[in-house]
Tab-separated table of C-alpha atoms in Angstrom:
chain	number	residue	atom	x	y	z
A	18	MET	CA	129.975	73.039	67.652
A	19	SER	CA	129.617	73.355	71.419
A	20	GLN	CA	132.940	71.730	72.334
A	21	MET	CA	136.334	71.646	70.622
A	22	THR	CA	137.382	68.170	69.506
A	23	PHE	CA	140.945	66.858	69.234
A	24	SER	CA	140.937	67.439	65.473
A	25	ASP	CA	139.711	71.016	66.024
A	26	TYR	CA	142.546	71.644	68.470
A	27	GLU	CA	145.138	70.081	66.170
A	28	TYR	CA	143.896	72.074	63.194
A	29	SER	CA	143.967	75.330	65.195
A	30	LEU	CA	147.773	74.992	65.505
A	31	ARG	CA	148.371	75.296	61.741
A	32	LYS	CA	150.570	78.144	60.525
A	33	ARG	CA	148.014	79.744	58.208
A	34	LYS	CA	144.480	79.416	56.856
A	35	THR	CA	143.917	78.051	53.379
A	36	LYS	CA	142.234	80.219	50.766
A	37	ARG	CA	139.280	77.824	50.817
A	38	GLU	CA	138.804	78.291	54.560
A	39	GLU	CA	139.111	82.079	54.270
A	40	PHE	CA	136.467	82.049	51.529
A	41	LEU	CA	134.107	79.889	53.623
A	42	ASP	CA	134.592	82.114	56.676
A	43	ILE	CA	133.577	85.144	54.604
A	44	MET	CA	130.545	83.389	53.113
A	45	ASN	CA	129.496	82.083	56.533
A	46	GLU	CA	129.518	85.671	57.773
A	47	ILE	CA	127.614	87.317	54.929
A	48	ILE	CA	124.865	84.769	54.130
A	49	PRO	CA	121.603	85.731	55.960
A	50	TRP	CA	121.024	82.225	57.320
A	51	GLU	CA	117.977	82.934	59.484
A	52	GLU	CA	116.126	84.719	56.663
A	53	TRP	CA	116.869	82.021	54.082
A	54	VAL	CA	115.836	79.273	56.505
A	55	GLU	CA	112.454	80.967	56.960
A	56	PHE	CA	111.983	81.142	53.179
A	57	VAL	CA	112.470	77.359	52.954
A	58	ARG	CA	110.480	76.372	56.058
A	59	PRO	CA	106.937	76.481	54.528
A	60	TYR	CA	107.980	73.919	51.890
A	61	TYR	CA	110.212	71.702	54.043
A	62	PRO	CA	108.871	68.337	55.313
A	63	SER	CA	107.796	68.351	58.943
A	64	GLY	CA	109.411	64.981	59.665
A	65	LYS	CA	106.283	63.546	61.292
A	66	ARG	CA	106.229	60.774	58.696
A	67	GLY	CA	109.046	58.836	57.072
A	68	ARG	CA	112.711	59.469	57.741
A	69	PRO	CA	113.687	62.117	60.308
A	70	THR	CA	114.566	65.363	58.534
A	71	LYS	CA	117.866	67.159	58.696
A	72	GLY	CA	117.975	70.791	59.791
A	73	ILE	CA	117.111	73.327	57.091
A	74	GLU	CA	120.245	75.380	57.717
A	75	LYS	CA	122.433	72.279	57.500
A	76	MET	CA	120.899	71.359	54.137
A	77	LEU	CA	121.294	74.951	52.926
A	78	ARG	CA	124.965	74.882	53.862
A	79	MET	CA	125.473	71.603	52.010
A	80	TYR	CA	123.633	72.930	48.939
A	81	LEU	CA	125.718	76.122	48.894
A	82	LEU	CA	128.938	74.130	49.152
A	83	GLN	CA	127.752	72.152	46.155
A	84	ILE	CA	127.114	75.176	43.933
A	85	TRP	CA	130.093	77.256	45.139
A	86	PHE	CA	132.525	74.452	44.301
A	87	ASN	CA	130.512	73.014	41.377
A	88	LEU	CA	130.231	69.501	42.844
A	89	SER	CA	127.839	66.646	42.199
A	90	ASP	CA	125.507	65.348	44.928
A	91	GLU	CA	127.890	62.482	45.715
A	92	GLY	CA	130.916	64.734	45.256
A	93	VAL	CA	129.930	67.245	47.919
A	94	GLU	CA	129.103	64.441	50.375
A	95	ASP	CA	132.584	62.964	49.883
A	96	ALA	CA	134.215	66.405	50.055
A	97	ILE	CA	132.660	67.124	53.467
A	98	TYR	CA	134.067	63.861	54.815
A	99	ASP	CA	137.495	64.660	53.311
A	100	SER	CA	137.824	68.379	54.077
A	101	TYR	CA	138.079	69.847	57.569
A	102	ALA	CA	137.164	73.288	56.185
A	103	PHE	CA	133.923	71.867	54.728
A	104	ARG	CA	133.093	70.032	57.965
A	105	LYS	CA	133.699	73.208	59.961
A	106	PHE	CA	131.424	75.184	57.627
A	107	MET	CA	128.721	72.517	58.025
A	108	ASN	CA	129.079	72.553	61.848
A	109	ILE	CA	129.179	68.749	61.920
A	110	ASP	CA	130.661	66.700	64.762
A	111	PHE	CA	131.087	63.090	63.624
A	112	MET	CA	130.741	61.920	67.232
A	113	GLU	CA	127.115	63.079	67.161
A	114	GLU	CA	125.941	62.982	63.527
A	115	GLN	CA	126.884	62.131	59.951
A	116	VAL	CA	126.830	64.103	56.713
A	117	PRO	CA	123.435	64.118	54.919
A	118	ASP	CA	123.632	61.648	52.050
A	119	ALA	CA	123.487	62.505	48.353
A	120	THR	CA	119.819	61.463	48.034
A	121	THR	CA	118.777	63.830	50.816
A	122	LEU	CA	120.627	66.677	49.096
A	123	LEU	CA	119.002	65.769	45.755
A	124	LYS	CA	115.517	66.024	47.276
A	125	PHE	CA	116.384	69.323	48.959
A	126	ARG	CA	117.693	70.765	45.692
A	127	HIS	CA	114.513	69.706	43.889
A	128	LEU	CA	112.478	71.416	46.631
A	129	LEU	CA	114.336	74.687	45.998
A	130	GLU	CA	113.907	74.374	42.230
A	131	GLU	CA	110.207	73.459	42.258
A	132	ASN	CA	109.327	76.404	44.506
A	133	HIS	CA	111.635	78.911	42.742
A	134	LEU	CA	113.391	79.692	46.000
A	135	GLY	CA	116.557	80.741	44.190
A	136	GLU	CA	114.661	83.749	42.827
A	137	VAL	CA	113.299	84.436	46.320
A	138	PHE	CA	116.838	84.492	47.758
A	139	PHE	CA	118.092	86.784	44.990
A	140	LYS	CA	115.236	89.290	45.296
A	141	ALA	CA	115.467	89.338	49.088
A	142	ILE	CA	119.189	90.134	48.944
A	143	ASN	CA	118.568	92.923	46.430
A	144	ARG	CA	115.827	94.471	48.574
A	145	VAL	CA	118.327	94.756	51.407
A	146	MET	CA	120.986	96.132	49.044
A	147	GLU	CA	118.593	98.829	47.849
A	148	ALA	CA	117.530	99.718	51.392
A	149	THR	CA	121.159	100.102	52.491
A	150	GLY	CA	122.086	102.150	49.415
A	151	HIS	CA	124.438	99.592	47.871
A	152	ILE	CA	122.260	99.238	44.750
A	153	MET	CA	121.704	102.643	43.202
A	154	HIS	CA	119.217	103.745	40.553
A	155	GLY	CA	119.317	105.598	37.271
A	156	GLY	CA	121.664	103.470	35.201
A	157	THR	CA	121.980	99.854	34.031
A	158	ILE	CA	124.648	97.868	32.200
A	159	VAL	CA	123.350	94.941	30.125
A	160	ASP	CA	125.382	91.959	29.001
A	161	ALA	CA	125.173	88.218	28.416
A	162	THR	CA	127.485	85.212	28.592
A	163	ILE	CA	127.309	81.676	27.232
A	164	ILE	CA	127.447	78.761	29.665
A	165	SER	CA	128.301	75.533	27.908
A	166	ALA	CA	126.284	72.319	28.167
A	167	PRO	CA	127.343	68.714	27.418
A	168	SER	CA	127.007	68.141	23.692
A	169	SER	CA	127.299	64.361	23.928
A	170	THR	CA	124.397	62.113	22.915
A	171	LYS	CA	125.686	59.160	24.946
A	172	ASN	CA	122.665	59.026	27.242
A	173	ALA	CA	119.420	57.089	27.586
A	174	GLU	CA	117.548	59.355	25.148
A	175	LYS	CA	120.407	59.431	22.609
A	176	LYS	CA	120.094	63.200	22.167
A	177	ARG	CA	121.311	66.503	23.546
A	178	ASP	CA	119.362	68.674	25.978
A	179	PRO	CA	116.401	69.984	23.904
A	180	GLU	CA	116.315	73.295	25.831
A	181	MET	CA	119.931	74.078	24.962
A	182	HIS	CA	121.060	75.206	21.506
A	183	GLN	CA	124.242	75.997	19.649
A	184	THR	CA	125.514	79.349	18.488
A	185	LYS	CA	128.644	80.677	16.843
A	186	LYS	CA	130.868	83.035	18.820
A	187	GLY	CA	133.747	84.275	16.724
A	188	ASN	CA	134.844	81.215	14.784
A	189	VAL	CA	133.845	78.732	17.491
A	190	TRP	CA	130.521	76.914	17.747
A	191	LYS	CA	129.210	76.614	21.323
A	192	PHE	CA	126.327	74.556	22.689
A	193	GLY	CA	124.508	75.540	25.870
A	194	MET	CA	122.531	78.329	27.499
A	195	LYS	CA	122.925	82.072	27.750
A	196	CYS	CA	122.727	84.091	30.964
A	197	HIS	CA	121.572	87.715	30.578
A	198	ILE	CA	122.087	90.195	33.426
A	199	GLY	CA	121.306	93.792	34.231
A	200	VAL	CA	123.917	95.418	36.481
A	201	ASP	CA	123.617	98.652	38.426
A	202	SER	CA	125.990	101.083	36.707
A	203	GLY	CA	126.919	102.758	39.985
A	204	SER	CA	127.772	99.775	42.185
A	205	GLY	CA	128.275	96.905	39.726
A	206	LEU	CA	125.746	94.730	41.582
A	207	VAL	CA	123.382	92.502	39.598
A	208	HIS	CA	119.722	93.496	39.836
A	209	THR	CA	118.053	91.353	37.116
A	210	ILE	CA	118.726	87.917	35.585
A	211	THR	CA	117.173	86.005	32.697
A	212	ALA	CA	118.205	82.757	30.995
A	213	THR	CA	117.674	81.567	27.414
A	214	ALA	CA	119.113	79.048	24.994
A	215	ALA	CA	122.510	80.071	23.609
A	216	ASN	CA	121.125	80.955	20.175
A	217	ALA	CA	118.936	83.779	21.530
A	218	HIS	CA	120.367	87.177	20.561
A	219	ASP	CA	121.431	89.426	23.449
A	220	ILE	CA	119.224	92.289	22.258
A	221	THR	CA	116.003	90.239	22.472
A	222	GLU	CA	116.287	90.018	26.286
A	223	ALA	CA	117.545	93.558	26.887
A	224	HIS	CA	114.142	95.113	27.703
A	225	LYS	CA	113.654	92.582	30.536
A	226	LEU	CA	116.868	93.795	32.180
A	227	LEU	CA	115.886	97.479	32.378
A	228	ARG	CA	114.335	99.222	35.372
A	229	GLU	CA	111.539	101.795	35.266
A	230	ASP	CA	113.808	104.447	36.826
A	231	ASP	CA	116.742	103.944	34.462
A	232	HIS	CA	117.860	107.035	32.558
A	233	VAL	CA	120.985	105.641	30.903
A	234	VAL	CA	121.900	102.149	29.680
A	235	TYR	CA	125.318	100.813	28.683
A	236	GLY	CA	125.998	97.786	26.495
A	237	ASP	CA	128.468	96.320	24.026
A	238	SER	CA	128.066	96.381	20.239
A	239	GLY	CA	125.666	93.426	20.393
A	240	TYR	CA	122.987	95.880	21.535
A	241	ILE	CA	123.336	98.317	18.635
A	242	GLY	CA	119.872	99.365	17.469
A	243	ILE	CA	118.139	98.564	20.753
A	244	GLU	CA	116.314	101.907	20.724
A	245	LYS	CA	114.566	100.869	17.464
A	246	ARG	CA	112.963	97.720	18.886
A	247	ASP	CA	109.194	97.701	19.464
A	248	GLU	CA	109.446	96.755	23.153
A	249	ILE	CA	111.527	99.917	23.684
A	250	LYS	CA	109.603	102.290	21.407
A	251	ASN	CA	106.234	101.196	22.811
A	252	ASN	CA	107.254	101.767	26.435
A	253	GLU	CA	106.739	105.363	27.562
A	254	HIS	CA	109.773	105.327	29.864
A	255	PHE	CA	112.172	103.099	27.935
A	256	ARG	CA	112.036	105.236	24.792
A	257	LYS	CA	113.390	108.196	26.819
A	258	ILE	CA	116.474	106.278	27.986
A	259	ASP	CA	119.898	107.395	26.784
A	260	PHE	CA	121.380	104.220	25.282
A	261	ARG	CA	125.183	104.475	25.380
A	262	ILE	CA	126.064	101.441	23.311
A	263	ASN	CA	129.642	100.757	22.255
A	264	ARG	CA	130.206	101.012	18.515
A	265	ARG	CA	132.119	98.366	16.594
A	266	PRO	CA	135.830	99.278	16.306
A	267	LYS	CA	135.766	98.941	12.503
A	268	SER	CA	133.043	101.603	12.266
A	269	LEU	CA	135.192	104.289	13.918
A	270	PRO	CA	136.839	106.749	11.479
A	271	GLN	CA	140.603	106.950	11.184
A	272	VAL	CA	142.284	110.200	12.265
A	273	SER	CA	145.711	111.651	11.569
A	274	ASP	CA	148.590	111.115	13.986
A	275	HIS	CA	148.416	114.633	15.437
A	276	ALA	CA	144.625	114.880	15.794
A	277	ILE	CA	142.644	114.080	18.933
A	278	ASP	CA	140.615	110.907	18.398
A	279	TRP	CA	137.410	112.016	20.102
A	280	GLU	CA	135.391	109.074	18.762
A	281	ARG	CA	137.646	106.490	20.405
A	282	TYR	CA	137.878	108.579	23.564
A	283	ILE	CA	134.079	108.484	23.903
A	284	GLU	CA	134.039	104.726	23.296
A	285	ASN	CA	136.729	104.249	25.964
A	286	ARG	CA	134.649	106.208	28.473
A	287	LYS	CA	131.653	103.989	27.723
A	288	SER	CA	133.803	100.883	28.181
A	289	ALA	CA	135.142	102.193	31.496
A	290	VAL	CA	131.597	102.034	32.874
A	291	ARG	CA	130.505	98.911	31.012
A	292	CYS	CA	133.424	96.819	32.324
A	293	LYS	CA	131.713	96.569	35.748
A	294	VAL	CA	129.426	93.904	34.330
A	295	GLU	CA	132.418	91.583	33.869
A	296	HIS	CA	133.108	91.449	37.625
A	297	ALA	CA	129.897	89.533	38.292
A	298	PHE	CA	130.591	87.086	35.474
A	299	LYS	CA	134.137	86.558	36.764
A	300	ILE	CA	132.845	85.545	40.200
A	301	ILE	CA	130.301	83.154	38.719
A	302	LYS	CA	132.732	81.523	36.293
A	303	ASP	CA	136.131	81.752	37.992
A	304	ILE	CA	135.375	81.645	41.726
A	305	PHE	CA	132.223	79.491	41.668
A	306	GLY	CA	133.376	77.547	38.604
A	307	PHE	CA	130.033	77.707	36.778
A	308	ARG	CA	131.430	77.424	33.248
A	309	LYS	CA	129.405	74.355	32.306
A	310	VAL	CA	125.867	73.400	33.305
A	311	ARG	CA	125.403	70.321	35.461
A	312	TYR	CA	121.620	69.922	35.098
A	313	ARG	CA	119.314	69.432	32.116
A	314	GLY	CA	116.878	72.185	31.195
A	315	LEU	CA	116.874	75.929	31.759
A	316	ALA	CA	114.757	75.979	34.931
A	317	LYS	CA	117.192	74.087	37.165
A	318	ASN	CA	120.168	76.084	35.945
A	319	PHE	CA	118.254	79.361	36.280
A	320	ASN	CA	117.541	78.538	39.936
A	321	LYS	CA	121.261	77.921	40.455
A	322	LEU	CA	122.135	81.209	38.731
A	323	ASN	CA	119.834	83.145	41.064
A	324	VAL	CA	121.497	81.698	44.156
A	325	LEU	CA	124.979	82.243	42.725
A	326	PHE	CA	124.318	85.886	41.813
A	327	ALA	CA	122.779	86.517	45.244
A	328	CYS	CA	126.007	85.192	46.780
A	329	ALA	CA	128.101	87.149	44.248
A	330	ASN	CA	126.384	90.420	45.225
A	331	LEU	CA	127.071	89.736	48.897
A	332	LEU	CA	130.676	88.849	48.142
A	333	MET	CA	131.237	92.037	46.105
A	334	VAL	CA	129.861	94.182	48.932
A	335	LYS	CA	132.015	92.394	51.508
A	336	ARG	CA	135.119	92.803	49.361
A	337	GLY	CA	134.387	96.516	49.067
A	338	GLN	CA	134.151	96.785	52.850
A	339	ILE	CA	137.438	94.912	53.344
A	340	LYS	CA	139.139	97.146	50.771
A	341	SER	CA	137.850	100.276	52.533
A	342	GLN	CA	139.059	99.036	55.922
A	343	LYS	CA	142.540	98.336	54.546
A	344	ALA	CA	142.652	101.804	52.971
A	345	LEU	CA	141.762	103.405	56.336
A	346	ILE	CA	144.478	101.400	58.097
A	347	ARG	CA	147.096	102.459	55.537
A	348	GLY	CA	145.874	106.064	55.696
């Protein structure tokens, strides 16, 4: 905004920033706005016919607010009107313009989904991460998590989402989709994503998460026997990989009280590396609140996952930089 309004001045006198505003300031700094705008531009309406278009960056900001805070189309529109932090992030001055309505956001979201721009954003971020040395090579951690979907049949079709399925985890039945990721074992950044129905076994997607230059792969006990699968044995590089898969605790032998338990020590060392994969899932589920799908079908939710993991990678790098700066100050 070119000029400070009375509300901007009043808000600047507050004693401290809210956590929401601090988060938005960080995301505003790390998102490559100009690059993402250029990715969208070839598909965005010119505005020569019909209603005048809103700016691409403004629509991107509104869309990101929606997925970061897990809001509906109408919900994010209302939230921008209610929240000063959201309005500041959107760079909107109500004296000059209004918030894009929910229908405009819906059409913009469909544009991103139809042209797979979420995948474009994710791959572009990872290319930069590799060029700057943040994403390393040689090792991958594979894992998967279930994201629930509404199981109700109280809709027009009187049935659940046909692309989602149920599966049993522990003693609990869950209905939804499964997100599979491959994480760089050195940095903990996500380099590959796939999505399936919840009943797909983790091991069936594992080969899609590996890179051609991987020499070692970590995974939990759900990936036991991965080296015996045809897609691994028939690949000249994959069959040479050292698969360091955690064994099931019940399969480990018992040792006497005075003996060194080397088997459990080795499993603990594997887990110390494998735990990096949980950081990405924590950001997606706890910070961005993506514990339950909002859209029907895998394609729409996969597009959202790509954008969220692109943002999660940027956030993890930024947090690492902040932590390093604080360590230097203390030192």
